[in-house]
């Protein structure tokens, strides 16, 4: 391991998981985004047993993150605990909380950057993009036993970015209108100069060299400047999948973590040959397809020189991962995720259906808050 | 001097009058509506100037315009012009009261015991301390001391809402200021209805008025609010949510309630506040929940505060009453901040104190409530109610500034320099 501005790569137990969810803080009066993050976090009476609850870049967002867990059930328990903690504190402060990749109708100029040196620095560096970055994603960390494995897995997972986008898509509305995208959130991320995918790298040493090059060019100062779809996280010893929209339910977030863990296990076990350079040629196209059409996307295969429907890719993927999921004890979560493969069953479709039903987006967000935090006695039916 | 200035145009006019038979006689005074409109423009300009140059809330400018040009000082706004403008002021106050009622989220109290403690503390301490001050220090009779406490215990919903709107404030201090204001207003209205009975009992021999008038006020306001809110919801259900048509229905029904309230001598502020509460709580389909008043309510607010400024009885000012009013405001401030400080809870003490500062405004409703009671017993009421009226007069100017300062110190105002143009 080399000592660079990246720091040492902290080896972690294989396939351990961590999940981060960025959540929306909304007013219970009209369900528009509200500035409440500092007050909410400031009033927390919480011992941190399920993980962290912290500020994100604007005052209308918070981020929850689980403890590192060996199993998906552990992640489910942590997210459940965090949800109950948030339920208690948000009710005390009369703030609504919901998932979804974008707030359907907020006005980004009204957002305010959270206090803090890092947030202020981001605002100074990126200007209005920082406020437009009021979008909400799920990040999934998968533990790697070595830095070289992490770089290999970063590239291997790149191929499956469209699958994660399609399965988590929950941001069809932007600025009060239907964007026609299933996930419009990633368009906000794409505006950042270092967004995209990891280039072909032979291993950790290669990555360190690549990063040093970026640093020498004055482009990146820390790993946080790389807004890659999948990136290594040396300090945690993980690979971080960053393309998912925050789902509308905790259960869907857990199911996506199950997919990440099963997929990582299968990849590391079978070690398919990487074609990162070729994949890079189609990566942006495939990502657009997944964002725009979700399950109806046509995904380009640069090896077979053909296109394939997303639904078929996903069906085949779930078949492939069945054994690994069973070994990991998370096959029940994957089963729930498979229901989302049907064309109109995802979170984006749910949001559009609610918009059709109510004829306005305030009610859509109101129902989304109830969907993220159903009353304790009532399980969230749609994902069971 | 004015006569010498008018001499030339007068003689020209009169020479024209001989040939142009349709001309009216030379106008001896400016039409009250024209004059009032001019004053509104002046009020608007003073408000905008204060806001842009000094950062003061615009409301202060409107009140200053009313005070300077009203009967107490320059006298450019006559008593008649004030009477003509009263329906517009009632409509403005009514709409703002309805908005406060719509924002009252009683369920929040159930989810947060500290809020229940602080609101109860605010209501009880404010009424009790002001009552005792008026009774023991000022020497009013129990009934008039209670009347004074009833009209001054509440915070000013119109001022609070407009200040929050003006500075685009969002956050816990802001939300709690709104909640405390709405609940203290509700409590003040209940106290006002009871006090009406007490005042009648003290002034009259029989008990009929003492019982019937509070009942008339309370039941009348509830009935009008119930009917108009149901009507608004029934019609609005037929229209798309948040549509302009829904806004129209909401405003039309509110104005209907104002009109009926005026006809039946039921306080407009109470009626519209109840209407707002009913619209918020009896709307399971969220029919009108997201329909907002248009920005135009700022225009009505100018009328309201110019009228309030002009209604303040500065001509009766004495140093003694002024000192007594200051004493009342000090006692009231102690009650409100103590209630917030002692309530405890998750909000840090500095922020709780800022909530206490933010709910200090006392204005339009207090002025109108005082006049409501005073009009029933003009020979006694007008002098006795000078105390709350002067307290309101002082707070008309200081209240918006205090509220704005609380919001600013809490860091909940929208960042960036305030706009220098536009109305809102």
Tab-separated table of C-alpha atoms in Angstrom, chain A residues 27-36 38-40 42-44 59-60 88 90-95 105 109-113 131 358-363 366, chain B residues 99 102-103 105 107-108 111-115 167-173 175-176 241-242 284-286 289-290 292 345-348 351 410-415:
chain	number	residue	atom	x	y	z
A	27	UNK	CA	-42.621	20.827	5.357
A	28	UNK	CA	-45.679	19.037	6.724
A	29	UNK	CA	-47.784	21.976	5.573
A	30	UNK	CA	-47.241	21.916	1.822
A	31	UNK	CA	-44.624	19.150	1.430
A	32	UNK	CA	-42.144	21.418	-0.287
A	33	UNK	CA	-38.526	21.002	0.796
A	34	UNK	CA	-37.837	22.883	3.999
A	35	UNK	CA	-34.682	24.094	5.712
A	36	UNK	CA	-34.514	21.933	8.802
A	38	UNK	CA	-29.352	21.756	11.319
A	39	UNK	CA	-32.261	21.965	13.762
A	40	UNK	CA	-33.137	18.308	13.315
A	42	UNK	CA	-29.027	19.566	16.610
A	43	UNK	CA	-31.978	18.202	18.564
A	44	UNK	CA	-31.009	14.537	18.135
A	59	UNK	CA	-30.285	22.496	4.697
A	60	UNK	CA	-33.085	20.419	3.183
A	88	UNK	CA	-39.369	10.226	16.641
A	90	UNK	CA	-38.902	14.472	12.875
A	91	UNK	CA	-42.322	14.274	14.512
A	92	UNK	CA	-41.044	16.294	17.448
A	93	UNK	CA	-39.821	18.957	15.030
A	94	UNK	CA	-42.842	18.712	12.715
A	95	UNK	CA	-40.672	17.883	9.714
A	105	UNK	CA	-41.276	20.563	-7.328
A	109	UNK	CA	-32.510	28.794	-5.731
A	110	UNK	CA	-34.380	28.601	-2.415
A	111	UNK	CA	-31.983	25.997	-1.057
A	112	UNK	CA	-29.379	27.061	1.457
A	113	UNK	CA	-25.943	25.550	1.914
A	131	UNK	CA	-27.605	24.062	-4.818
A	358	UNK	CA	-54.016	13.340	-7.239
A	359	UNK	CA	-53.352	15.729	-10.089
A	360	UNK	CA	-50.731	17.562	-8.036
A	361	UNK	CA	-47.250	16.920	-6.678
A	362	UNK	CA	-47.820	18.077	-3.091
A	363	UNK	CA	-49.982	15.028	-2.455
A	366	UNK	CA	-47.198	13.596	1.221
B	99	UNK	CA	-53.838	32.139	6.799
B	102	UNK	CA	-54.678	27.411	8.243
B	103	UNK	CA	-51.123	27.117	9.545
B	105	UNK	CA	-51.040	22.474	13.385
B	107	UNK	CA	-51.315	17.779	16.130
B	108	UNK	CA	-47.746	19.048	16.577
B	111	UNK	CA	-46.136	15.027	19.289
B	112	UNK	CA	-44.051	17.459	21.291
B	113	UNK	CA	-44.737	17.958	25.017
B	114	UNK	CA	-42.311	20.883	25.243
B	115	UNK	CA	-44.502	22.837	22.842
B	167	UNK	CA	-37.517	37.399	4.881
B	168	UNK	CA	-38.410	33.951	3.514
B	169	UNK	CA	-37.617	32.416	6.882
B	170	UNK	CA	-37.749	28.647	7.395
B	171	UNK	CA	-36.758	26.549	10.385
B	172	UNK	CA	-37.696	25.589	13.910
B	173	UNK	CA	-37.724	29.129	15.317
B	175	UNK	CA	-42.315	27.327	12.750
B	176	UNK	CA	-42.590	27.718	16.501
B	241	UNK	CA	-55.929	21.616	-6.809
B	242	UNK	CA	-53.801	24.780	-6.605
B	284	UNK	CA	-59.346	15.075	4.609
B	285	UNK	CA	-58.859	15.195	0.839
B	286	UNK	CA	-56.376	18.080	1.190
B	289	UNK	CA	-54.319	22.581	1.748
B	290	UNK	CA	-51.817	23.675	-0.855
B	292	UNK	CA	-51.841	29.773	-1.310
B	345	UNK	CA	-37.087	20.620	25.563
B	346	UNK	CA	-34.866	19.766	22.651
B	347	UNK	CA	-34.572	23.247	21.150
B	348	UNK	CA	-31.514	24.925	22.694
B	351	UNK	CA	-33.243	29.444	20.112
B	410	UNK	CA	-31.763	32.308	14.350
B	411	UNK	CA	-30.136	32.137	10.902
B	412	UNK	CA	-33.411	31.092	9.305
B	413	UNK	CA	-33.850	33.990	6.885
B	414	UNK	CA	-32.981	33.343	3.288
B	415	UNK	CA	-29.352	34.230	2.718
